[in-house]
Amino acid sequence: MARIVQKYGGTSVGSVEKIENVADRVTRAAEAGSELIVVVSAMGKSTDQLVGLANDITEHPSKREMDMLLSTGEQVTISLLTMALLKRGVEAVSYTGGQAGILTEATHGNARIKEIDSERLTNQLEAGKVLVVAGFQGVTEDGSITTLGRGGSDTTAVALAAAVGADRCEIYTDVTGVFTTDPRYVKKARKLQAVSYDEMLEMANLGAGVLHPRAVEFAKNYEVPLMVASSMVEETGTMIEEEVTVEKNLIVRGIAFENDVTKVTVAGLPNRMDTLPKLFSILSSNGVNVDIIIQNQYDEDHVNISFSITQCSLKETVACLEQAKNELEFEHLYHEEDLAKVSIVGSGMISNPGVAATMFEALAKNEIFIKMVSTSEIKVSAVVSEDDMVMAVEVLHDAFKLDEVHEEQAAQLV
Ligand code: ASP
Ligand code: MG
């Protein structure tokens, strides 16, 4: 008997009708004989609304109370879905994260799962119950409710799948799978049959919103086969697994992009051993998250250091650097806003030289100026002007022929 964890996101349970639709789908899976855990998000935009309520009371809500508040969103969904299942004659029972045995660290608002005591869940599964579990939440050792960070219900689903040894984890959402790039921006975007954990992890971290990065990390570490599919249309989704056998010859599998990137340049820093550690410890102690870093020496005694941050941390960054101007001994501070990061991702890059060259040529041919570059084994990111972002993605989508299905060639290779 297959043991399956299904997860339905906020849009998929956004109204009573949609909850009834989910109940139909769960009923069918239960009738087909699977053991089922169903993880759900809060209905529609209700988490945002709860955040709004807190902000109406205070600008700085207590983190503990915030978790207490936000966790109620998912509780609404688990009880309603369970009622809908009971109405259909399915033996279902709902659990909060804590009741499901999800133990987390005490970091309110962004807690990591430490451990899952799955005994209750496995007993109930073996007794033939369908378990409906609230996503995005857990409890600390002393019983305080925590949440796992926005979008964290994916992580709950994958973590439970690992804990109960599920055969697979199915993430149902408002898109039909993982695409070569965001179909809302690029018409030619194509749904992929499969991607590897590492590729998905890069794409999720680079801003492809389909899956929470921590969920992918969990799936990779515990080798949980993941599937992403639509909760509305009956269509095969995308598999995320270790070995991707379909379209093996796709060197670049996807293009991720995000805007709101800002480039900061600290110019005229002393060319000394302690410059880099000083600069970046000031940034980190002020909570500034830095992405790409570039250093260049322009004369014997001086270097310029540029780095990228998200637009929202610009104020903080400028303030803390200006304050440390004497300590750091720099001459000027510049920044450039309204930039975007466009990244090509694919495990095939490791063994194929020339991928970056193709990328740069394609962008240059279309007069898209690259302001910063960073690479890893399986990705190349370029920072460009925000106005060029969508064009850059389209150009690269064409350059790497991502709209073509590479199945036949893949079949010939094996
Ligand atoms: N309801 C939470 C959020 O909106 C968690 C989730 O949906 O995954 O972020
Ligand atoms: Mg989500």
mmCIF file of C-alpha atoms in Angstrom, residues 82 102 150 224:
data_model
loop_
_atom_site.group_PDB
_atom_site.id
_atom_site.type_symbol
_atom_site.label_atom_id
_atom_site.label_comp_id
_atom_site.label_asym_id
_atom_site.label_seq_id
_atom_site.Cartn_x
_atom_site.Cartn_y
_atom_site.Cartn_z
ATOM 1 C CA THR A 82 -11.591 17.366 7.772
ATOM 2 C CA ILE A 102 6.652 18.443 14.931
ATOM 3 C CA ARG A 150 6.594 32.199 4.942
ATOM 4 C CA VAL A 224 12.002 11.982 -0.597
#
